[in-house]
mmCIF file with all atom_site columns, C-alpha atoms in Angstrom:
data_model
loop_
_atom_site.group_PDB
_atom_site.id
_atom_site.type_symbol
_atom_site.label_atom_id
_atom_site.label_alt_id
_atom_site.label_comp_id
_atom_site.label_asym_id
_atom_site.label_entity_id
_atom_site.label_seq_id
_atom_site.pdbx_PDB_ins_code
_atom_site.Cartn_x
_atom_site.Cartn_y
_atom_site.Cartn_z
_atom_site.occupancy
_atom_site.B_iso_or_equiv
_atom_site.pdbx_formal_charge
_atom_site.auth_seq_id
_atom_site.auth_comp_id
_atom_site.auth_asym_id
_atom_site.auth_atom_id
_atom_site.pdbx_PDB_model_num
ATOM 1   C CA . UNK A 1 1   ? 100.039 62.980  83.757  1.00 0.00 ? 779 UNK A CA 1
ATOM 2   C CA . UNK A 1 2   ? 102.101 65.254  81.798  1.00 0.00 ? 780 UNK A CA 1
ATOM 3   C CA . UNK A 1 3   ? 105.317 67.390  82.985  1.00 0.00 ? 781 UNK A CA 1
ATOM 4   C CA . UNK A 1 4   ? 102.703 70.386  82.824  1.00 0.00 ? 782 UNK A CA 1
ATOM 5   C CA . UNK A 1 5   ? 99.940  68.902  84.551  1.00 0.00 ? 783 UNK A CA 1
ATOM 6   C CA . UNK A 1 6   ? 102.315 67.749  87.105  1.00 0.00 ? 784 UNK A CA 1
ATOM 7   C CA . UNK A 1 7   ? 104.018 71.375  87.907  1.00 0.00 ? 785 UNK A CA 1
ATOM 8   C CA . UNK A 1 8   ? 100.517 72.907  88.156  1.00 0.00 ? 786 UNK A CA 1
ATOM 9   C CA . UNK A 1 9   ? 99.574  69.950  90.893  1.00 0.00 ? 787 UNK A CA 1
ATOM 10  C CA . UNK A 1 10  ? 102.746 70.655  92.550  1.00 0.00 ? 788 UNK A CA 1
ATOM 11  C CA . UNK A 1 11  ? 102.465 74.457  92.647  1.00 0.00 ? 789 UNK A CA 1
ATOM 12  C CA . UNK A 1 12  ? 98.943  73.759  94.068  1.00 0.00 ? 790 UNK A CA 1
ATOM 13  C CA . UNK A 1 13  ? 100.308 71.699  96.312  1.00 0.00 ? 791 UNK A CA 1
ATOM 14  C CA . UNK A 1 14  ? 102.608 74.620  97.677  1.00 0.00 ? 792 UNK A CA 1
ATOM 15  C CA . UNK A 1 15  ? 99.647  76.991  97.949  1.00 0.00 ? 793 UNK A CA 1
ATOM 16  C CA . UNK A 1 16  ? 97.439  75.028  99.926  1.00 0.00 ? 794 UNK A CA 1
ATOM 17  C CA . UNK A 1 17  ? 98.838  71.755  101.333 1.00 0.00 ? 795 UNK A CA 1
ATOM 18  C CA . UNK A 1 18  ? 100.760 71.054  105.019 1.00 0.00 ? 796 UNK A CA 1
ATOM 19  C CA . UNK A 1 19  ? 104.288 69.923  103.102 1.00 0.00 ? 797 UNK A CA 1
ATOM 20  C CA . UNK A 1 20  ? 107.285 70.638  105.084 1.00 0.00 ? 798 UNK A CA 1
ATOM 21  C CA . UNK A 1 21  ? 105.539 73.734  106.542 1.00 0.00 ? 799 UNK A CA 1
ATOM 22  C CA . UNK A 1 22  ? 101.845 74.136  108.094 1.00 0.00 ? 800 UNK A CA 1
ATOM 23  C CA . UNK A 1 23  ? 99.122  75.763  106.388 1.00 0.00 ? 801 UNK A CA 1
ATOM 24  C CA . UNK A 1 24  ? 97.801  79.272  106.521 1.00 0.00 ? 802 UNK A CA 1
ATOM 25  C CA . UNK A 1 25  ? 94.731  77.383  108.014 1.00 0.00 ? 803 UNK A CA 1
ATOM 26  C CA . UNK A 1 26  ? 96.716  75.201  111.474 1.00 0.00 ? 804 UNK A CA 1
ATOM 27  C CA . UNK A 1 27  ? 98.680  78.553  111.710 1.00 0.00 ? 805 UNK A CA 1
ATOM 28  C CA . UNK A 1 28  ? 95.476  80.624  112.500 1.00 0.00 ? 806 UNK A CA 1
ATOM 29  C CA . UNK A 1 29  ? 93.414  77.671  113.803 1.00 0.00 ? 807 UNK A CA 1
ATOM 30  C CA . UNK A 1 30  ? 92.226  78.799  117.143 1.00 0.00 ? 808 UNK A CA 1
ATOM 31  C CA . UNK A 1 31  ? 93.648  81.658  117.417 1.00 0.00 ? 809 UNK A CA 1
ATOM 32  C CA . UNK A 1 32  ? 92.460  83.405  120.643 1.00 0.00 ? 810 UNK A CA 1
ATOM 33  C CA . UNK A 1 33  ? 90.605  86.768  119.952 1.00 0.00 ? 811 UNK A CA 1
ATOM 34  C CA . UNK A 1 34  ? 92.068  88.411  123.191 1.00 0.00 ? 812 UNK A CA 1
ATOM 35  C CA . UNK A 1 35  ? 95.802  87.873  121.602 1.00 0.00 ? 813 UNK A CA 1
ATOM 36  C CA . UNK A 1 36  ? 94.830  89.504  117.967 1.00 0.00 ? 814 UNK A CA 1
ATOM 37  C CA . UNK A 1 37  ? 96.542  93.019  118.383 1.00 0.00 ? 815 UNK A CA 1
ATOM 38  C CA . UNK A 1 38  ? 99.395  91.483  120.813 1.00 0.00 ? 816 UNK A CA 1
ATOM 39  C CA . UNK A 1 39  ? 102.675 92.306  119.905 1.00 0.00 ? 817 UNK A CA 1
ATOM 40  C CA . UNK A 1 40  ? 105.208 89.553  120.823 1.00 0.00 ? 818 UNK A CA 1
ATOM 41  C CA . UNK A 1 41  ? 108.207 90.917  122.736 1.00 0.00 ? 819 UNK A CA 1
ATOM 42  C CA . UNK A 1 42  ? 110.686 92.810  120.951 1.00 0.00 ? 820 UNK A CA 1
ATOM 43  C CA . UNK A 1 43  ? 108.409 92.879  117.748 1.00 0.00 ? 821 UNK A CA 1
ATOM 44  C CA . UNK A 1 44  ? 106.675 95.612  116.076 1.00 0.00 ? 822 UNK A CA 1
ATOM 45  C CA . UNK A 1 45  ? 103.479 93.999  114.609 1.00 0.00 ? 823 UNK A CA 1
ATOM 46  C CA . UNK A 1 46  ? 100.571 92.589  115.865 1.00 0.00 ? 824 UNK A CA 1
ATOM 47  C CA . UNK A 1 47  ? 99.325  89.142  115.116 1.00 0.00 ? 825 UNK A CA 1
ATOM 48  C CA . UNK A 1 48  ? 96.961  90.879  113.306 1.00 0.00 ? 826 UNK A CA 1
ATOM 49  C CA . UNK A 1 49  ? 99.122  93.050  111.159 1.00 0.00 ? 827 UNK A CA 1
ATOM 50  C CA . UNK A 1 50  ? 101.141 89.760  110.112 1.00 0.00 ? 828 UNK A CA 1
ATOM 51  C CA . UNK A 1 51  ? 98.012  88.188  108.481 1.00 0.00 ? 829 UNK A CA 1
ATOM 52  C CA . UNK A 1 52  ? 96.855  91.487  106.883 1.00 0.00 ? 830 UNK A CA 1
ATOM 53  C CA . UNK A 1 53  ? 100.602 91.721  105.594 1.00 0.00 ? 831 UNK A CA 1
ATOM 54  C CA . UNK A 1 54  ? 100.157 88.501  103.974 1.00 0.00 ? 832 UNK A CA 1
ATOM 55  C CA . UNK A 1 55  ? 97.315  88.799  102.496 1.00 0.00 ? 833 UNK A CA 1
ATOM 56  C CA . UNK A 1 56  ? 97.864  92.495  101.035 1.00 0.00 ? 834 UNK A CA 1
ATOM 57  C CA . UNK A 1 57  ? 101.044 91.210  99.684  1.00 0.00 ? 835 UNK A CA 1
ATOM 58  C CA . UNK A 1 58  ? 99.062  88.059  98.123  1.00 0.00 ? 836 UNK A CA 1
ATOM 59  C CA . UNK A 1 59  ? 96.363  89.997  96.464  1.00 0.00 ? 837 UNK A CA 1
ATOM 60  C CA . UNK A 1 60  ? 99.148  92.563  95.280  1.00 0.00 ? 838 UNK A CA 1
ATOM 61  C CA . UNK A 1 61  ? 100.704 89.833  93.433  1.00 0.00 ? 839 UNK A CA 1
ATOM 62  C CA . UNK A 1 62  ? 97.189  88.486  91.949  1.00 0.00 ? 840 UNK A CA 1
ATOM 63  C CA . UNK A 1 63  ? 96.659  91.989  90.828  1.00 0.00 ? 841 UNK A CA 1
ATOM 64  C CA . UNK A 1 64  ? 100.074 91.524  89.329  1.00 0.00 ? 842 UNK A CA 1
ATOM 65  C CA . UNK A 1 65  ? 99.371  88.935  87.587  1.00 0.00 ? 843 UNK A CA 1
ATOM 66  C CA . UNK A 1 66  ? 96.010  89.602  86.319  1.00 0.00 ? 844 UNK A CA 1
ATOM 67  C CA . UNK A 1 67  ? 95.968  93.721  86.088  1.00 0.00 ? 845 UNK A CA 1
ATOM 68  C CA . UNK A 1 68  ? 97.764  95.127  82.899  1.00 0.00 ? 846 UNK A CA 1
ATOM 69  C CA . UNK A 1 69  ? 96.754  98.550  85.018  1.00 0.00 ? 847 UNK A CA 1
ATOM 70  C CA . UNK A 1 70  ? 98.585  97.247  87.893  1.00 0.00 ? 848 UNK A CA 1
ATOM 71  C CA . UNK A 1 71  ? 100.388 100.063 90.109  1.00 0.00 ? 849 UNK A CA 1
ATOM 72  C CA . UNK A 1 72  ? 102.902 98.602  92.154  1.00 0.00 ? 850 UNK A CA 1
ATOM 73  C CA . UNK A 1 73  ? 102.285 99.578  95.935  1.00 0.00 ? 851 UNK A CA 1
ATOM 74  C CA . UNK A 1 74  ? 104.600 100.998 97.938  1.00 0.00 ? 852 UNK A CA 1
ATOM 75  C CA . UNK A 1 75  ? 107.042 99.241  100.373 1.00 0.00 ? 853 UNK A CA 1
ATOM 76  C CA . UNK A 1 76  ? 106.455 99.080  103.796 1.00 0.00 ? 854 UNK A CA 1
ATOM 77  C CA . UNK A 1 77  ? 103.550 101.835 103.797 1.00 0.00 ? 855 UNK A CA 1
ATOM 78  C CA . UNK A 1 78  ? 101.090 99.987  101.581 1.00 0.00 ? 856 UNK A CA 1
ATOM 79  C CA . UNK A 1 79  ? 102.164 96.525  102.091 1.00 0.00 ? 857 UNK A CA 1
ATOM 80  C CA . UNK A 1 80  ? 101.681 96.316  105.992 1.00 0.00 ? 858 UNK A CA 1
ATOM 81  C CA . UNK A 1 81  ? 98.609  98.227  107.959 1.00 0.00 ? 859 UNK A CA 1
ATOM 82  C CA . UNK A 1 82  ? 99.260  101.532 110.011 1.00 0.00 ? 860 UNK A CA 1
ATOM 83  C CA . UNK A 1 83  ? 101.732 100.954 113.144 1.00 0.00 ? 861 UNK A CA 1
ATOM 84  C CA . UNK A 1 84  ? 98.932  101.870 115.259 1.00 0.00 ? 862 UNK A CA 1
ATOM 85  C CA . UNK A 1 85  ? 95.824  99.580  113.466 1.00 0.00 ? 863 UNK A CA 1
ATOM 86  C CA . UNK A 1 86  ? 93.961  97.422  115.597 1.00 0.00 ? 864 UNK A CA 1
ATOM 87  C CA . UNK A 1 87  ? 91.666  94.338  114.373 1.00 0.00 ? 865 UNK A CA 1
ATOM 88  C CA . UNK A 1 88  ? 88.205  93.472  115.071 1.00 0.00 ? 866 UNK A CA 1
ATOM 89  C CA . UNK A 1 89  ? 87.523  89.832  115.481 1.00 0.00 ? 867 UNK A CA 1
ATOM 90  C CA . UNK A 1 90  ? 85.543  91.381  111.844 1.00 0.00 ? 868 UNK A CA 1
ATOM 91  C CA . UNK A 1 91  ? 88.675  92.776  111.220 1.00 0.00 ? 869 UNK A CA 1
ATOM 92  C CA . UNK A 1 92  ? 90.548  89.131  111.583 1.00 0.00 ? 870 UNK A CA 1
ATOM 93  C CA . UNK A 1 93  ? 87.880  87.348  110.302 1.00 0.00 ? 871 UNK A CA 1
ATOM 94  C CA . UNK A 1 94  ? 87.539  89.704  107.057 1.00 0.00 ? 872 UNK A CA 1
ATOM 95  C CA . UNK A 1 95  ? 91.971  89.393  106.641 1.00 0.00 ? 873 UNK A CA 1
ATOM 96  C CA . UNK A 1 96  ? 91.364  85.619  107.023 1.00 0.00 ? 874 UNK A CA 1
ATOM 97  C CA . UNK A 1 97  ? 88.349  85.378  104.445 1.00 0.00 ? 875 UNK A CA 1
ATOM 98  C CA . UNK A 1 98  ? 90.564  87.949  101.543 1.00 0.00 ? 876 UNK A CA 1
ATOM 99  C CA . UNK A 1 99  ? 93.977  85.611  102.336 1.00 0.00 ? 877 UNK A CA 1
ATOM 100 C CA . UNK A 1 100 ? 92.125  82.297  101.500 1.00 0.00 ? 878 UNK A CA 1
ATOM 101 C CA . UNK A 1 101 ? 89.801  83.644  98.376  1.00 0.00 ? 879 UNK A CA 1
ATOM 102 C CA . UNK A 1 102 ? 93.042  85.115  96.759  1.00 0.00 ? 880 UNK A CA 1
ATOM 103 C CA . UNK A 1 103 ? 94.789  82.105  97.505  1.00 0.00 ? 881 UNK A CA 1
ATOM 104 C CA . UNK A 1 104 ? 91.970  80.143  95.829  1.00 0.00 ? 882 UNK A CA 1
ATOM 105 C CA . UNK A 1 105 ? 91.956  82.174  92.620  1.00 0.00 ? 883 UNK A CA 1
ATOM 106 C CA . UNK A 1 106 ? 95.570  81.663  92.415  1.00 0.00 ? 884 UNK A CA 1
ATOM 107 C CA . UNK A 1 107 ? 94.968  78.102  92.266  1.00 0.00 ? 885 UNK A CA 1
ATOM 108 C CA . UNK A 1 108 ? 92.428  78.462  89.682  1.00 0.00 ? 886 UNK A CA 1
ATOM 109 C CA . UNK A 1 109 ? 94.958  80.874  87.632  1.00 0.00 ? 887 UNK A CA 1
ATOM 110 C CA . UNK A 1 110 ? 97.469  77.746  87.989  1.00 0.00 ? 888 UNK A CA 1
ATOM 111 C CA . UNK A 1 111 ? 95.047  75.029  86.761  1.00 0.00 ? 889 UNK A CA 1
ATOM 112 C CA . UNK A 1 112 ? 93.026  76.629  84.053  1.00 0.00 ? 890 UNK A CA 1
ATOM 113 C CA . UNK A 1 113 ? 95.036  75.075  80.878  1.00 0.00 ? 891 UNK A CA 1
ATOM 114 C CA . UNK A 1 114 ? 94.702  78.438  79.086  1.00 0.00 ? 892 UNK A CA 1
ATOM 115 C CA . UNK A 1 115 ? 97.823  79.963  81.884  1.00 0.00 ? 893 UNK A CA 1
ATOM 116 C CA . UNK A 1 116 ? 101.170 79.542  80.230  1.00 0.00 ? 894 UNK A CA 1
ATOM 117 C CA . UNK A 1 117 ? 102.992 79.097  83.149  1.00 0.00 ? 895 UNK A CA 1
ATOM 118 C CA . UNK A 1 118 ? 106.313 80.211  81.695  1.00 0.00 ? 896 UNK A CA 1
ATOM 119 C CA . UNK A 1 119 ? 105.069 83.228  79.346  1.00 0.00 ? 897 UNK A CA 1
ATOM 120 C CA . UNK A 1 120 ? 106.742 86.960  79.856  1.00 0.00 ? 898 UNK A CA 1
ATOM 121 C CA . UNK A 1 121 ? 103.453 88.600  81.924  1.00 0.00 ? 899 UNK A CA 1
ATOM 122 C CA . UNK A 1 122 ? 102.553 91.064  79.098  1.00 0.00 ? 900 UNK A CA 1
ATOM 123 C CA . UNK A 1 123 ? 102.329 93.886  81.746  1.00 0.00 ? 901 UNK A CA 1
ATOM 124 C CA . UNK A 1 124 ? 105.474 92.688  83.885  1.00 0.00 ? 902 UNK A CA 1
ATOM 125 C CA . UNK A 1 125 ? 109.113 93.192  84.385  1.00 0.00 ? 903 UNK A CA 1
ATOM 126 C CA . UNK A 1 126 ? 111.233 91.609  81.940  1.00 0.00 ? 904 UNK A CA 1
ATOM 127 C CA . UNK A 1 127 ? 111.442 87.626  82.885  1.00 0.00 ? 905 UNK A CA 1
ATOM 128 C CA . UNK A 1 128 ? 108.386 87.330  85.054  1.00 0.00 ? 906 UNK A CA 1
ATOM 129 C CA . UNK A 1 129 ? 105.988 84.579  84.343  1.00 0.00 ? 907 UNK A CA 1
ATOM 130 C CA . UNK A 1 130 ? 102.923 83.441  86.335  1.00 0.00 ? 908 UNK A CA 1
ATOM 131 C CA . UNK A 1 131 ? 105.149 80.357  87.431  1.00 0.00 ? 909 UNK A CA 1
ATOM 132 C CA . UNK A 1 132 ? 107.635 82.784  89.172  1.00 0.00 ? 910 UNK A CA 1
ATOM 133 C CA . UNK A 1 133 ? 104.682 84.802  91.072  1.00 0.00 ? 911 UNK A CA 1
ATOM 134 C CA . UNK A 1 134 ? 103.520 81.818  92.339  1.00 0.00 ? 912 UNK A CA 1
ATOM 135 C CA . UNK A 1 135 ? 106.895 80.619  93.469  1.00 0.00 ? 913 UNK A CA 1
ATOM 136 C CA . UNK A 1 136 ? 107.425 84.260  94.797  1.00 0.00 ? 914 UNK A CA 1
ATOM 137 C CA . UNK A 1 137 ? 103.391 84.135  96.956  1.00 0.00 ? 915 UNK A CA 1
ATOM 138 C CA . UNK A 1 138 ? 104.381 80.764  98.080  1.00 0.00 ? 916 UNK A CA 1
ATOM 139 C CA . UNK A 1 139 ? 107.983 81.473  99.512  1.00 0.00 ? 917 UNK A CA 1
ATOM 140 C CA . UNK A 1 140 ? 106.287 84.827  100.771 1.00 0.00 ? 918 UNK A CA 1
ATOM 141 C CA . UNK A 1 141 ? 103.359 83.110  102.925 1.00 0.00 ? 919 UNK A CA 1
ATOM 142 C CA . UNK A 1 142 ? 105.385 80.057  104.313 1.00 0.00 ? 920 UNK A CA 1
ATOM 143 C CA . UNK A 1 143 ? 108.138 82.829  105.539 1.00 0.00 ? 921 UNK A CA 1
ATOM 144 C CA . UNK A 1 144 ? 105.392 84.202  107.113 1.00 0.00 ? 922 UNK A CA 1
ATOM 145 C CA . UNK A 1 145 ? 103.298 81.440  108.072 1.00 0.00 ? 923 UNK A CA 1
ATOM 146 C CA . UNK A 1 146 ? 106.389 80.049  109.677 1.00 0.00 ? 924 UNK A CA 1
ATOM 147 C CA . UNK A 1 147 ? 107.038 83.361  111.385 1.00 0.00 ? 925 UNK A CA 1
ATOM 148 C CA . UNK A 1 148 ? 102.942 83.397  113.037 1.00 0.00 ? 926 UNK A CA 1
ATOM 149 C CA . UNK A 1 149 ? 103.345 79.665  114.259 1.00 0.00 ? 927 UNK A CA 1
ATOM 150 C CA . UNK A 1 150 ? 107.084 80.141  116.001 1.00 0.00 ? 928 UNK A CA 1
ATOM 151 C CA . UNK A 1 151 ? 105.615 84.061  117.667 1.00 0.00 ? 929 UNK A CA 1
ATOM 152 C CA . UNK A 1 152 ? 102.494 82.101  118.587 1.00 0.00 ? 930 UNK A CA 1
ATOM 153 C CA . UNK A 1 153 ? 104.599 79.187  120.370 1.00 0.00 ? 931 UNK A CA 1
ATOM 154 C CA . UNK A 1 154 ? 106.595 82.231  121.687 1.00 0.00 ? 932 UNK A CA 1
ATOM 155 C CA . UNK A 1 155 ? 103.912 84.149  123.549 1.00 0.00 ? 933 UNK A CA 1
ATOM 156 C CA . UNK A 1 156 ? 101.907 80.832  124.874 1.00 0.00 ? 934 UNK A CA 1
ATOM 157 C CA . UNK A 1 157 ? 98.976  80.773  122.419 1.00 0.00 ? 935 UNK A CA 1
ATOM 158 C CA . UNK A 1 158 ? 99.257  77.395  121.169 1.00 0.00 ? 936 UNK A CA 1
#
């Protein structure tokens, strides 16, 4: 295996395995439909509007990535749903569906041969590279993931 093989396994690895976090996938794993627009004590989101979070901030950075039209969105409004949205278990299901199928053409973005991992992103700020998004998305969503699994232990839905 060579050096670049071998980051592009390990960044995949970060995406999508349980390392020293869990996965997107035991974080939301039975979650109980009754609980989806609870907001834990002394917090200002919803379950719900945690996942959409994530996944609006993962498919902003695909776009990033990808998009040499990309328009950056706009902290917090665009990068978290309305205070007052409430989820659908189509809703949650839909949020759950976008995060993963991002997440998987991330991967694929990481493992086609033709990425150059460490190129300027001919759109991008000055230094960013697809191997900095990806460290960026993958710092971003276990954060986050972390932050679902200890509010889920929190309000008893484990």
């Amino acid at each position: 295996m060579t050096a670049d093989q071998h980051v592009r396994e390990q960044l995949t690895h970060l995406l999508t395995l349980r390392q020293a976090h869990m996965t997107f996938e035991d974080a939301v794993n039975k979650f109980p439909q009754t609980a989806y627009n609870l907001r834990p004590t002394a917090v200002q989101y919803s379950f719900w509007h945690l996942l959409e979070h994530l996944q609006i901030c993962q498919w902003d950075i695909l776009d990033y990535i990808r998009n040499p039209d990309y328009k950056e969105l706009k902290f917090p409004d665009e990068l978290w749903p309305a205070y007052d949205a409430e989820a659908t278990a189509d809703d949650w299901n839909r949020t759950i569906t976008m995060f993963q199928s991002d997440r998987d053409e991330l991967v694929r973005i990481v493992n086609d041969p033709a990425t150059d991992l460490y190129a300027q992103i001919p759109h991008g700020h000055p230094g960013h590279t697809v191997l900095r998004e990806i460290l960026v998305v993958a710092d971003h969503n276990a954060y986050h993931i972390g932050e679902f699994g200890v509010l889920r232990q929190v309000a008893g839905l484990w």
